[in-house]
Coordinates of C-alpha atoms and ligand atoms in Angstrom, one line a residue:
M1 CA -15.0 17.1 -7.8
S2 CA -16.7 20.2 -9.2
E3 CA -14.8 23.4 -9.9
S4 CA -15.3 26.0 -7.2
K5 CA -13.8 28.7 -5.2
Y6 CA -13.1 26.2 -2.4
Q7 CA -10.2 23.9 -1.9
L8 CA -10.1 20.5 -0.2
V9 CA -8.6 20.1 3.3
L10 CA -7.7 16.4 3.8
G11 CA -5.9 14.4 6.4
F12 CA -5.9 10.7 7.4
E13 CA -5.9 8.5 10.4
T14 CA -4.9 5.0 9.4
H15 CA -5.1 2.0 11.7
I16 CA -2.8 -1.0 11.1
E17 CA -3.4 -4.3 12.9
L18 CA 0.0 -5.9 13.8
S19 CA 0.5 -9.5 13.0
T20 CA 2.3 -10.3 16.2
N21 CA 1.8 -13.8 17.8
S22 CA -0.1 -12.5 20.8
K23 CA -2.3 -9.6 21.6
M24 CA -1.2 -6.2 22.9
F25 CA -1.7 -6.8 26.7
C26 CA -2.3 -10.6 27.1
G27 CA -1.1 -13.9 25.7
C28 CA -4.2 -14.6 23.5
P29 CA -3.4 -15.2 19.8
A30 CA -3.5 -12.0 17.8
D31 CA -4.6 -13.7 14.6
H32 CA -8.4 -13.5 14.9
F33 CA -9.5 -13.7 11.3
G34 CA -12.1 -16.4 10.7
K35 CA -11.8 -18.0 14.2
V36 CA -14.7 -19.3 16.2
P37 CA -16.2 -16.2 18.0
N38 CA -14.9 -15.6 21.5
S39 CA -12.5 -18.6 21.3
Q40 CA -9.4 -16.4 21.7
T41 CA -10.1 -14.4 24.9
C42 CA -9.0 -14.2 28.5
P43 CA -9.8 -12.1 31.6
V44 CA -7.5 -9.3 30.3
C45 CA -9.0 -8.8 26.8
L46 CA -12.5 -9.4 28.2
G47 CA -11.8 -6.6 30.7
L48 CA -12.7 -8.8 33.8
P49 CA -12.1 -7.3 37.3
G50 CA -8.6 -7.7 38.6
A51 CA -7.0 -8.6 35.3
L52 CA -3.8 -6.7 34.6
P53 CA -2.3 -5.8 31.2
V54 CA 1.3 -6.6 30.3
P55 CA 2.6 -4.8 27.1
N56 CA 3.7 -6.8 24.2
S57 CA 7.4 -5.8 23.5
S58 CA 7.3 -7.0 19.9
A59 CA 4.3 -4.8 19.1
I60 CA 6.1 -1.8 20.7
E61 CA 9.2 -2.5 18.6
W62 CA 7.2 -2.9 15.4
C63 CA 5.3 0.3 16.1
I64 CA 8.5 2.2 16.6
K65 CA 10.1 0.7 13.5
L66 CA 7.1 1.8 11.4
G67 CA 7.5 5.3 12.9
L68 CA 11.2 5.2 11.9
A69 CA 10.4 4.1 8.4
L70 CA 8.0 7.0 8.2
G71 CA 10.8 9.4 9.2
C72 CA 9.5 10.1 12.7
K73 CA 11.3 11.2 15.8
I74 CA 11.0 8.8 18.8
N75 CA 10.0 9.8 22.3
L76 CA 12.5 8.3 24.6
F77 CA 10.0 8.6 27.4
S78 CA 6.5 7.3 26.6
K79 CA 3.4 6.0 28.2
F80 CA 0.0 4.5 27.7
D81 CA -3.2 6.4 28.4
R82 CA -6.9 5.4 28.8
K83 CA -9.3 6.8 26.2
N84 CA -12.7 6.6 27.9
Y85 CA -15.9 5.9 26.1
F86 CA -18.7 3.4 26.2
Y87 CA -19.5 1.0 23.3
P88 CA -20.5 -2.7 23.6
D89 CA -17.4 -3.8 21.7
L90 CA -15.1 -2.2 24.4
P91 CA -15.4 -4.4 27.5
K92 CA -13.3 -2.2 29.8
G93 CA -15.2 1.0 29.0
Y94 CA -11.9 2.5 27.8
Q95 CA -9.3 1.8 25.2
I96 CA -5.6 1.7 26.1
S97 CA -4.0 4.1 23.7
Q98 CA -1.4 6.9 23.8
Y99 CA -2.3 10.5 24.3
D100 CA 0.4 13.1 24.7
Q101 CA 3.5 11.0 24.6
P102 CA 3.1 8.8 21.5
F103 CA 6.0 6.5 20.6
C104 CA 6.6 8.4 17.3
Y105 CA 6.0 11.9 16.1
E106 CA 6.8 14.5 13.4
G107 CA 7.5 12.2 10.5
Q108 CA 7.1 12.7 6.8
L109 CA 6.6 10.9 3.5
T110 CA 7.5 12.4 0.1
L111 CA 5.2 11.8 -2.8
S112 CA 6.4 11.1 -6.4
S113 CA 5.7 14.8 -7.2
G114 CA 8.2 15.8 -4.5
K115 CA 5.4 17.0 -2.2
I116 CA 5.9 16.3 1.4
I117 CA 3.1 14.9 3.6
R118 CA 3.7 15.6 7.3
I119 CA 3.0 12.8 9.7
T120 CA 1.8 14.1 13.0
R121 CA 2.3 10.9 15.0
V122 CA 2.4 7.1 15.0
H123 CA 1.1 5.6 18.2
M124 CA 0.2 2.3 19.7
E125 CA -3.2 1.1 21.0
E126 CA -5.4 -1.9 21.2
D127 CA -8.2 -3.0 18.9
T128 CA -11.8 -3.4 20.0
G129 CA -14.1 -6.4 19.7
K130 CA -16.4 -6.8 16.7
L131 CA -20.2 -6.4 16.7
Q132 CA -22.2 -8.7 14.5
H133 CA -25.8 -8.1 13.6
A134 CA -27.8 -11.3 13.3
E135 CA -31.1 -13.0 13.8
V136 CA -31.5 -15.6 16.5
D137 CA -34.9 -17.4 17.0
G138 CA -36.6 -14.8 14.8
K139 CA -35.3 -11.9 16.8
K140 CA -32.9 -9.3 15.5
V141 CA -29.9 -9.3 17.9
T142 CA -26.4 -7.9 18.1
L143 CA -23.6 -10.4 19.0
V144 CA -20.2 -9.5 20.3
D145 CA -17.0 -11.3 19.3
F146 CA -14.0 -10.4 21.5
N147 CA -11.4 -12.3 19.5
R148 CA -10.2 -9.0 18.1
S149 CA -10.3 -7.2 21.5
G150 CA -6.8 -6.3 22.5
V151 CA -5.1 -7.0 19.1
P152 CA -2.2 -4.6 18.7
L153 CA -3.2 -1.6 16.6
V154 CA -0.9 1.2 15.3
E155 CA -2.5 4.5 14.4
I156 CA -0.8 6.8 11.9
V157 CA -2.1 10.4 11.9
T158 CA -1.2 12.9 9.1
E159 CA -1.5 16.6 8.9
P160 CA -4.2 17.9 6.5
D161 CA -1.6 18.2 3.7
F162 CA -3.4 16.4 0.8
S163 CA -4.7 18.7 -2.0
N164 CA -6.7 15.9 -3.8
P165 CA -7.7 12.3 -3.4
D166 CA -5.0 11.0 -5.7
E167 CA -2.3 12.3 -3.4
A168 CA -4.0 10.6 -0.5
I169 CA -4.2 7.3 -2.4
E170 CA -0.5 7.5 -3.4
F171 CA 0.4 8.1 0.3
L172 CA -1.9 5.3 1.6
K173 CA -0.6 2.8 -0.9
E174 CA 3.0 3.7 0.1
V175 CA 2.2 3.3 3.8
Q176 CA 0.7 -0.1 3.0
L177 CA 3.8 -1.1 1.0
I178 CA 6.1 0.0 3.8
V179 CA 4.1 -2.0 6.4
R180 CA 4.4 -5.0 4.1
Y181 CA 8.2 -4.5 3.6
L182 CA 8.6 -4.4 7.3
G183 CA 6.6 -7.6 7.6
I184 CA 4.5 -6.3 10.5
S185 CA 1.0 -6.6 9.0
S186 CA -0.8 -7.9 5.9
A187 CA -2.3 -4.4 5.8
D188 CA -5.3 -6.0 4.0
M189 CA -8.1 -3.5 3.7
E190 CA -10.8 -6.1 2.9
K191 CA -9.9 -8.1 6.1
G192 CA -9.7 -4.9 8.1
S193 CA -6.0 -5.2 9.0
M194 CA -5.7 -1.7 7.4
R195 CA -8.5 0.8 8.1
L196 CA -8.8 4.3 6.9
E197 CA -10.5 7.4 8.4
A198 CA -10.4 10.5 6.2
N199 CA -10.8 13.9 7.8
I200 CA -12.4 16.0 5.2
S201 CA -13.3 19.7 5.1
V202 CA -13.1 22.6 2.6
R203 CA -12.0 26.2 2.8
P204 CA -12.0 29.2 0.4
I205 CA -9.0 29.1 -1.9
G206 CA -6.3 31.3 -0.4
Q207 CA -7.5 30.9 3.2
K208 CA -4.6 29.8 5.5
D209 CA -6.6 28.9 8.6
L210 CA -8.1 25.5 8.9
P211 CA -11.9 25.3 8.7
K212 CA -13.8 25.3 12.0
F213 CA -15.5 22.0 11.1
K214 CA -14.1 18.6 10.2
I215 CA -16.0 15.6 8.8
E216 CA -14.6 12.2 9.5
V217 CA -15.5 9.5 7.0
K218 CA -15.0 6.0 8.4
N219 CA -15.2 2.3 7.4
V220 CA -14.3 2.7 3.7
N221 CA -12.4 -0.5 2.8
S222 CA -10.9 0.2 -0.6
F223 CA -8.8 2.9 -2.3
R224 CA -11.4 3.3 -5.0
F225 CA -14.2 4.0 -2.6
I226 CA -12.1 6.3 -0.5
K227 CA -11.6 8.4 -3.6
K228 CA -15.3 8.5 -4.3
A229 CA -16.1 9.3 -0.7
I230 CA -13.7 12.3 -0.7
E231 CA -15.1 13.6 -4.0
F232 CA -18.7 13.2 -2.7
E233 CA -17.9 15.0 0.5
F234 CA -16.1 17.9 -1.3
D235 CA -19.2 18.5 -3.4
R236 CA -21.6 18.1 -0.5
Q237 CA -19.7 20.6 1.7
V238 CA -19.2 23.1 -1.1
A239 CA -22.9 23.0 -1.9
M240 CA -23.8 23.6 1.8
L241 CA -21.4 26.6 2.1
N242 CA -22.7 28.0 -1.2
S243 CA -26.3 27.9 0.2
G244 CA -25.1 29.7 3.3
K245 CA -24.9 26.7 5.7
T246 CA -21.9 25.3 7.6
P247 CA -21.3 21.5 7.6
V248 CA -21.6 20.1 11.1
Q249 CA -18.7 18.3 12.7
E250 CA -19.6 14.6 12.6
T251 CA -18.6 11.1 11.7
R252 CA -20.0 9.8 8.4
G253 CA -20.2 6.3 6.8
F254 CA -20.0 5.5 3.1
N255 CA -22.7 3.8 1.1
E256 CA -20.8 1.9 -1.6
D257 CA -23.9 1.3 -3.8
K258 CA -25.0 4.9 -3.8
G259 CA -21.5 6.3 -3.8
E260 CA -22.6 8.7 -1.0
T261 CA -21.6 9.4 2.6
F262 CA -24.2 9.4 5.3
S263 CA -24.4 10.8 8.8
Q264 CA -23.6 8.4 11.7
R265 CA -23.0 10.4 14.8
S266 CA -21.7 13.8 16.0
K267 CA -17.9 13.8 16.4
E268 CA -16.3 14.0 19.9
D269 CA -13.5 16.3 20.7
A270 CA -10.4 14.8 22.4
H271 CA -11.4 16.3 25.8
D272 CA -14.6 14.3 25.6
Y273 CA -12.6 11.1 26.1
R274 CA -11.2 12.2 29.4
Y275 CA -7.7 10.7 28.7
F276 CA -5.6 10.0 31.7
P277 CA -2.4 7.9 32.2
E278 CA -2.9 4.2 32.3
P279 CA -2.2 3.4 36.0
D280 CA -1.6 -0.4 35.4
I281 CA 1.3 0.1 33.0
P282 CA 4.5 1.9 34.1
P283 CA 5.8 4.5 31.7
L284 CA 8.4 3.3 29.1
R285 CA 11.9 4.5 28.6
F286 CA 14.1 3.9 25.5
S287 CA 17.7 4.6 25.0
N288 CA 19.2 6.3 21.9
E289 CA 21.3 3.1 21.4
Q290 CA 18.1 1.0 21.3
V291 CA 16.4 3.3 18.8
D292 CA 19.5 3.4 16.6
E293 CA 19.6 -0.4 16.7
W294 CA 16.0 -0.5 15.5
R295 CA 16.7 2.1 12.8
N296 CA 19.7 0.1 11.6
S297 CA 17.7 -3.1 11.4
L298 CA 15.2 -1.6 9.0
P299 CA 15.1 -3.4 5.6
K300 CA 15.6 -1.4 2.4
L301 CA 12.3 0.5 2.0
P302 CA 10.3 0.9 -1.2
G303 CA 11.3 4.6 -1.6
Q304 CA 15.0 3.6 -1.5
I305 CA 14.6 0.8 -3.9
R306 CA 12.7 3.0 -6.3
G307 CA 15.4 5.6 -6.0
D308 CA 18.1 3.0 -6.7
L309 CA 16.3 1.7 -9.8
I310 CA 15.7 5.2 -11.2
S311 CA 19.3 6.3 -10.6
R312 CA 20.4 3.3 -12.6
G313 CA 18.3 4.2 -15.7
V314 CA 14.9 2.5 -15.0
S315 CA 11.9 4.8 -15.7
Q316 CA 9.8 6.0 -12.8
E317 CA 6.8 4.3 -14.1
K318 CA 8.6 0.9 -14.2
A319 CA 10.2 1.4 -10.8
L320 CA 6.7 2.0 -9.3
I321 CA 5.4 -1.3 -10.8
L322 CA 8.4 -3.2 -9.6
V323 CA 8.6 -2.0 -6.0
S324 CA 5.1 -3.2 -5.3
D325 CA 6.0 -6.6 -6.6
P326 CA 8.8 -8.2 -4.5
D327 CA 8.8 -11.4 -6.6
K328 CA 9.5 -9.5 -9.8
L329 CA 12.3 -7.5 -8.0
H330 CA 13.8 -10.7 -6.8
M331 CA 13.9 -12.1 -10.3
I332 CA 15.5 -8.9 -11.7
T333 CA 18.2 -9.3 -9.0
K334 CA 18.8 -12.8 -10.3
L335 CA 19.1 -11.7 -13.9
V336 CA 21.5 -9.0 -13.0
Q337 CA 23.6 -11.6 -11.2
K338 CA 23.7 -13.5 -14.5
D339 CA 25.4 -10.4 -16.1
I340 CA 22.2 -9.1 -17.8
E341 CA 22.1 -5.3 -17.8
L342 CA 19.6 -3.9 -15.3
T343 CA 17.4 -2.0 -17.7
K344 CA 17.3 -5.0 -20.0
A345 CA 16.4 -7.3 -17.0
V346 CA 13.6 -4.9 -16.0
D347 CA 12.1 -5.0 -19.5
M348 CA 12.4 -8.8 -19.6
I349 CA 10.6 -9.2 -16.3
I350 CA 7.9 -6.6 -17.0
N351 CA 7.2 -7.6 -20.6
S352 CA 7.4 -11.4 -20.4
P353 CA 4.1 -13.2 -21.1
S354 CA 2.1 -14.0 -17.9
D355 CA 2.2 -17.8 -18.4
I356 CA 6.0 -17.9 -18.0
S357 CA 6.3 -15.0 -15.6
G358 CA 7.4 -17.1 -12.7
D359 CA 10.1 -19.1 -14.6
L360 CA 13.4 -17.4 -15.0
D361 CA 14.8 -20.0 -17.5
K362 CA 11.8 -19.6 -19.7
I363 CA 12.0 -15.8 -19.5
I364 CA 15.6 -15.9 -20.6
L365 CA 14.7 -18.2 -23.5
W366 CA 11.8 -16.0 -24.5
A367 CA 14.0 -12.9 -24.5
K368 CA 16.5 -14.6 -26.7
Q369 CA 13.9 -15.6 -29.2
K370 CA 12.4 -12.1 -29.1
E371 CA 15.8 -10.7 -29.8
T372 CA 16.3 -12.8 -32.9
I373 CA 12.9 -11.7 -34.2
S374 CA 13.7 -8.0 -33.6
V375 CA 16.5 -8.2 -36.2
S376 CA 13.9 -9.0 -38.9
T377 CA 11.6 -6.8 -41.0
S378 CA 13.4 -4.1 -43.0
E379 CA 16.9 -5.1 -42.1
L380 CA 16.3 -8.7 -43.0
T381 CA 14.7 -7.7 -46.3
E382 CA 17.7 -5.6 -47.2
V383 CA 20.2 -8.3 -46.4
V384 CA 18.2 -10.9 -48.3
A385 CA 17.9 -8.7 -51.4
K386 CA 21.6 -8.2 -51.5
L387 CA 22.3 -11.8 -51.1
I388 CA 19.9 -12.9 -53.8
A389 CA 21.5 -10.3 -56.2
A390 CA 24.9 -11.7 -55.4
N391 CA 23.8 -15.4 -56.0
P392 CA 21.7 -15.5 -59.1
K393 CA 22.7 -19.1 -59.7
A394 CA 21.3 -20.4 -56.5
V395 CA 18.0 -18.6 -57.2
L396 CA 17.8 -20.1 -60.7
D397 CA 18.5 -23.5 -59.2
Y398 CA 15.8 -23.1 -56.6
K399 CA 13.3 -22.0 -59.3
A400 CA 14.3 -25.1 -61.3
G401 CA 13.2 -27.3 -58.4
K402 CA 16.4 -27.6 -56.3
E403 CA 15.3 -27.4 -52.6
Q404 CA 18.9 -27.5 -51.6
S405 CA 19.6 -24.0 -53.0
L406 CA 17.2 -22.5 -50.6
F407 CA 19.0 -24.0 -47.6
F408 CA 22.2 -22.7 -49.1
L409 CA 20.8 -19.1 -49.1
V410 CA 19.4 -19.4 -45.6
G411 CA 22.8 -20.6 -44.4
L412 CA 24.5 -17.6 -45.9
I413 CA 22.1 -15.2 -44.2
K414 CA 22.4 -17.0 -40.9
R415 CA 26.2 -16.7 -41.1
Q416 CA 25.8 -13.0 -41.7
L417 CA 23.1 -12.1 -39.1
G418 CA 23.8 -14.7 -36.4
N419 CA 21.1 -16.3 -34.4
I420 CA 17.9 -15.7 -36.4
D421 CA 14.6 -17.3 -36.8
I422 CA 14.9 -19.6 -39.9
S423 CA 11.3 -19.5 -40.9
L424 CA 11.4 -15.8 -41.1
V425 CA 14.5 -16.0 -43.4
R426 CA 12.8 -18.5 -45.6
R427 CA 9.8 -16.4 -46.0
A428 CA 11.8 -13.3 -46.8
I429 CA 13.7 -15.1 -49.5
L430 CA 10.6 -16.7 -51.0
D431 CA 8.8 -13.3 -51.0
L432 CA 11.7 -11.7 -52.9
I433 CA 12.2 -14.5 -55.4
K434 CA 8.5 -14.3 -56.4
Ligands
ZN1 ZN1 -6.6 -12.2 26.1
MN2 MN1 -7.3 5.0 17.1

């Protein structure tokens, strides 16, 4: 991003597809990836007349648990609403979502710098179908696959609190990790089970008010590209403002080859969607006891684990690596159970060669060998020098051709230094004798 008198204003909407068994409002399987098109549909998720939605209670529970993990308050009274718009992948002509009573609101996540990112809300909705552009009998056509229609989707909305793309990426990676710790989604960006929308604008440094315009960049499916898209947008908007123009409120895509965003359509305001309460689903009520039960059932989250590690002497950098690798964490726990000190166990797991990284016994052996070697160099040379000086006869014998004398010297050194690599000792002795 170029230097300028403007600062970035950046917030995110993140969609997470839940990996429940069934869809949000019907019994069709929710796992749609790679399935025969339209093989997992029914009257409800095809939006046929007369079909009635029945909410998936696991999906609701998972959405609320995610909200709790993100420090949200929970609405004890909540409801679904219809978000009305037409698009061929939306068979009912509306999406069942949540408008003014989302399940979760006012959460927050703290970045490693200590900066707090406010989370506006975490709500539940349903996914749309998928359009596929293809050629059939020489004609360009668009096909619709409704396998994804009605899959449970959680939307996490943040306040525009990010000052730069790196903060955003740290936040998004943490959300991805939390979702995976909760076991509620693969949160795989390439497969589309985690999808990002960045709301990007700029304002003069020092201005408190938000800009009057907001550009939404959609369909960016990697952290690397989202960073590029933000940087490109910042420069584009600053250039426009510098030449006296105001960027228009719109939705833009991202061209990965060019590294540029491009205009897709003008952006709707919330009132354009004519939200109203979903009449086919009664409002939902939760008790404080229920919410407490969900809160208490949360697993240890990445932030807590990292905090534990750091408070026990592990560096922040290493804690970061470990928390995103549950297998490594598990092995460290096992080493600690074997009475190996935590910081030592961490180093063993992080530094062990990749070809033995899954094998605890081999790692322990490797660490032992490494320890013996670490005694060597200067310390070894010193010990050997003293020993040779104290045993001139053995040296003379060896020089006269008595191999045995060398073993004798090696044995003395082993007795003094303990478990040590014999070939290193031999070399040290021979170097000094010559
Ligand atoms: Zn269905
Ligand atoms: Mn949404």
